[in-house]
Short mmCIF file of C-alpha atoms in Angstrom, two decimals:
data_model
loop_
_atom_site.label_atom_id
_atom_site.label_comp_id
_atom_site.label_asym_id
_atom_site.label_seq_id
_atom_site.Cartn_x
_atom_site.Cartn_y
_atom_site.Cartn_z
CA UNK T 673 7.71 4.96 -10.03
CA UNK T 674 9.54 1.96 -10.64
CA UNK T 675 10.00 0.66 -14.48
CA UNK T 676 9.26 -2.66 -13.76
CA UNK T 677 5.80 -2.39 -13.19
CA UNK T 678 6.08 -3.21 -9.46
CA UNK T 679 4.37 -1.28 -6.81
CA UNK T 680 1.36 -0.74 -4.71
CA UNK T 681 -1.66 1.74 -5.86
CA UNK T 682 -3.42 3.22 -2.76
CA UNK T 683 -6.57 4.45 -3.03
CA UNK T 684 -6.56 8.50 -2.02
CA UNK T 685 -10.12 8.93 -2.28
CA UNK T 686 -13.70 8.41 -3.24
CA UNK T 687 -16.36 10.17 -4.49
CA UNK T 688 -19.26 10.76 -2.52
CA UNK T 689 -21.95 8.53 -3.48
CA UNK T 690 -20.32 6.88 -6.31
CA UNK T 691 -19.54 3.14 -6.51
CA UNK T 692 -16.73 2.74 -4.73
CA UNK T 693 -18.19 4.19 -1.70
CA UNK T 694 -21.72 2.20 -1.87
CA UNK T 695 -19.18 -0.70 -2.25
CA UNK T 696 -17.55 0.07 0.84
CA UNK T 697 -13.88 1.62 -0.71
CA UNK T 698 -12.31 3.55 1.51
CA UNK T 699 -8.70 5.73 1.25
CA UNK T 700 -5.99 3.45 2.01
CA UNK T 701 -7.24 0.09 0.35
CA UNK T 702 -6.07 -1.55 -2.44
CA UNK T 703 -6.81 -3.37 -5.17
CA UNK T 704 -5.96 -6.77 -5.90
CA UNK T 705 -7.36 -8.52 -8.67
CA UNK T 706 -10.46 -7.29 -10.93
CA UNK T 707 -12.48 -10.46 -11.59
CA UNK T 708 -15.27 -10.56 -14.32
CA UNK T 709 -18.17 -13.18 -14.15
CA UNK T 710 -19.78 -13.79 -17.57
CA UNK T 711 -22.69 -16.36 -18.45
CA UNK T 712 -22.95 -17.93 -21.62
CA UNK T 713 -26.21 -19.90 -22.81
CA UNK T 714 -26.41 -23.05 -25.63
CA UNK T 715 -27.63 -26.55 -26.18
CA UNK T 716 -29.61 -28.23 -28.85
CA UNK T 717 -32.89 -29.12 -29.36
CA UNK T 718 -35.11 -29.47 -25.27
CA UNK T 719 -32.01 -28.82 -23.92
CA UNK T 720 -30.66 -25.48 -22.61
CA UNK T 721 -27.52 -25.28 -20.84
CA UNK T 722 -26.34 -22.07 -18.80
CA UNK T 723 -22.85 -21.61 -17.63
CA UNK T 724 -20.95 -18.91 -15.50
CA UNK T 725 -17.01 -18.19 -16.30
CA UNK T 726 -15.09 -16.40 -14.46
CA UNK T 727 -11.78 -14.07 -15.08
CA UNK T 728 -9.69 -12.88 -12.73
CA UNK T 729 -7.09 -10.10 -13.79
CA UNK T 730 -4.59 -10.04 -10.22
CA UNK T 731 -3.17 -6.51 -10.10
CA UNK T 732 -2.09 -6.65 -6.39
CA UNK T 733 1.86 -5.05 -6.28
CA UNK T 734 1.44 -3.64 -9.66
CA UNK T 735 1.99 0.01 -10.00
CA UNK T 736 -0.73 2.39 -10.80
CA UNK T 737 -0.69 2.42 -15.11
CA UNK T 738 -1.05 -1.95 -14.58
CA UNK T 739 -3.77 -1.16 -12.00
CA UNK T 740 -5.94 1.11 -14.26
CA UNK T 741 -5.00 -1.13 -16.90
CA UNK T 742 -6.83 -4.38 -15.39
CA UNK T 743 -9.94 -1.78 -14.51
CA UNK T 744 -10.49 0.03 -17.50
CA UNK T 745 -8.73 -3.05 -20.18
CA UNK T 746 -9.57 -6.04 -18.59
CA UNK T 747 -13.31 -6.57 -18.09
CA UNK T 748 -13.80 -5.73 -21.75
CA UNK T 749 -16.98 -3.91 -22.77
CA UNK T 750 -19.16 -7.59 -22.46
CA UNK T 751 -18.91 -8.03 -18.79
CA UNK T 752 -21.94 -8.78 -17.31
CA UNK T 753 -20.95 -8.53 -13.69
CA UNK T 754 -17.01 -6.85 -12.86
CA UNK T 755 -15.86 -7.73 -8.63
CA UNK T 756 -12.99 -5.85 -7.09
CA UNK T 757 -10.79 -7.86 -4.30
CA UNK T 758 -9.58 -5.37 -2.24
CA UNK T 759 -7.29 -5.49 0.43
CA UNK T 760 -7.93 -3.30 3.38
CA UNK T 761 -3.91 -2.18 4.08
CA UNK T 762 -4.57 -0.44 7.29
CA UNK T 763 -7.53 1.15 8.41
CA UNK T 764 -6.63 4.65 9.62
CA UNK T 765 -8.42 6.58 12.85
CA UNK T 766 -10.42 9.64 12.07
CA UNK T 767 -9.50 12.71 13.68
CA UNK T 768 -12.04 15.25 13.89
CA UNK T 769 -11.00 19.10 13.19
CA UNK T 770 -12.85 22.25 14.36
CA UNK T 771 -11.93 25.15 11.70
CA UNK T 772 -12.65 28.65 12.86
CA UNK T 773 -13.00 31.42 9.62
CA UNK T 774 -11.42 34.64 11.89
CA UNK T 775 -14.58 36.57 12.17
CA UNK T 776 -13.21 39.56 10.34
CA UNK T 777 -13.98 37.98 7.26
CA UNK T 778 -17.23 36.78 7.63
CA UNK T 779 -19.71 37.88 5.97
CA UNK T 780 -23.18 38.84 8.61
CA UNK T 781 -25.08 35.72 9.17
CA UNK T 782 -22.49 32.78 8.75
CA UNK T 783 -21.03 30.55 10.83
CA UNK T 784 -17.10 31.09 10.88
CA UNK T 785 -17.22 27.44 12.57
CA UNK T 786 -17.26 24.48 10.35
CA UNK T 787 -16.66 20.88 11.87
CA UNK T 788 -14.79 18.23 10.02
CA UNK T 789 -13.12 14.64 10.08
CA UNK T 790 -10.12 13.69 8.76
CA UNK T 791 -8.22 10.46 8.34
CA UNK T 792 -4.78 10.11 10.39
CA UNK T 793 -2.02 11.12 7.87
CA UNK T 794 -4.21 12.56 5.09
CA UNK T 795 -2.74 16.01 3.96
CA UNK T 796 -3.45 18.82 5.95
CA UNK T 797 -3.76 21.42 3.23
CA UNK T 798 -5.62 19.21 0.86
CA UNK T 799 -7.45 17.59 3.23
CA UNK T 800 -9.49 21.27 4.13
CA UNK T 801 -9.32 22.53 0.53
CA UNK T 802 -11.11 19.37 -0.90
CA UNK T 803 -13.54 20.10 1.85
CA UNK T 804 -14.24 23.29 0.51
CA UNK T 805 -12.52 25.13 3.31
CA UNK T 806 -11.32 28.03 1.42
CA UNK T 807 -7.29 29.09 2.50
CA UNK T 808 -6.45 32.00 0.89
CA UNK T 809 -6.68 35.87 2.44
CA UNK T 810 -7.38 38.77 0.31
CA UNK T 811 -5.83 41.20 2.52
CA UNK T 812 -2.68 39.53 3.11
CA UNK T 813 -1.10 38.38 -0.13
CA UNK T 814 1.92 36.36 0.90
CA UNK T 815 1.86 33.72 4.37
CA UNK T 816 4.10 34.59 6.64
CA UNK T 817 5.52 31.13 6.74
CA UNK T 818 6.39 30.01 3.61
CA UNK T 819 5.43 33.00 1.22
CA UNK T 820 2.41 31.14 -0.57
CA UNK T 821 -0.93 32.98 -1.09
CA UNK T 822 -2.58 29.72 -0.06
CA UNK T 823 -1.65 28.45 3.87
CA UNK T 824 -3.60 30.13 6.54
CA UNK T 825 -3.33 27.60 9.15
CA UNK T 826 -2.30 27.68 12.54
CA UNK T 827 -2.97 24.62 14.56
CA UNK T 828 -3.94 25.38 18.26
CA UNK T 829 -4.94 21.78 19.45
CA UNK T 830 -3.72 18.49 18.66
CA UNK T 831 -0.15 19.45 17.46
CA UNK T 832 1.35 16.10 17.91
CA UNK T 833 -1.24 14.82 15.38
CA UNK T 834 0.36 16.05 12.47
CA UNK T 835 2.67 13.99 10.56
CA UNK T 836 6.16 14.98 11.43
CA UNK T 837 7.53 18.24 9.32
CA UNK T 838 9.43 17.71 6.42
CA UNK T 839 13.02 19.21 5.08
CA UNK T 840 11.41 21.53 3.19
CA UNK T 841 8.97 22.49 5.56
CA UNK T 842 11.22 23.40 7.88
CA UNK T 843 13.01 25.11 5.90
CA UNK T 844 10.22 27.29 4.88
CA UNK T 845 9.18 27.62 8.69
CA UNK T 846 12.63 28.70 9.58
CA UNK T 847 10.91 32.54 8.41
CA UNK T 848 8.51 32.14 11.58
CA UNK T 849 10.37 31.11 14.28
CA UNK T 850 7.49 31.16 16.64
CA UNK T 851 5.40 28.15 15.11
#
């Protein structure tokens, strides 16, 4: 990161049925002010006054430790009511993904077919393992790729999907010239 406190925080994810996905949060927005609306009561004697304040903490191009700052600092433990203004960056095409166990190592009874969706982009490898798709093989302890016990993916459709490989990737896909 940058030390002047510059930058952009991203949201990755959200948990499933938690507040920022009831709010309508979704990977790829950000977050660009936290603002707090508090009410105060007073007057004297008949009269009784009400009155609503606001705060607003900006935290749009900040980098992530001013972000979590203004959420988890800034609306103080008194808040009566805390908005988020959040700026929708890009919204990013789903792309849905047909995983196939290899029926050799399923057990009698269950589907090796699971269906998913993915966002454009997201992280191949971390997008199935946070969906519980499970990557590593018993019976073959190193991939023949890149020697990691944790990469069992060949890609059969839809190729020209994936983000473009990486220096390192290809380096490590040099061992399997056929892919």
């Amino acid at each position: 990161g940058r030390d002047d406190g510059l930058g952009i925080t991203i949201v990755e994810a959200v948990t499933p049925g938690g507040n920022a996905e009831k709010a309508g949060i979704i990977p790829g927005d950000s977050i660009a002010a936290v603002t707090v609306m508090e009410s105060s009561s007073g007057g004297s004697g008949l009269k009784l006054v009400e009155e609503t304040n606001s705060r607003v903490k900006g935290c749009e191009c900040k980098d992530f430790d001013n972000t979590i700052d203004a959420l988890a600092n800034f609306p103080g433990d008194d808040a009566e009511e805390v908005y988020l203004d959040i700026k929708r960056i890009r919204r990013w095409p789903k792309v849905k993904v047909q995983v196939e166990y290899p029926p050799s190592q399923c057990a009698e009874g269950f589907n090796p077919v699971k269906q998913l969706e993915f966002f454009a982009g997201e992280n191949l490898k971390r997008a199935l393992q946070n969906r519980g798709i499970v990557l590593d093989d018993p019976g073959n302890p190193k991939c023949d790729f890149c020697g990691s016990n944790a990469c069992y993916v060949s890609v059969y459709k839809g190729q020209k999907l994936l983000n473009p490989i990486g220096k390192t990737e290809k380096k490590l896909m040099e061992k399997n010239p056929n892919v």
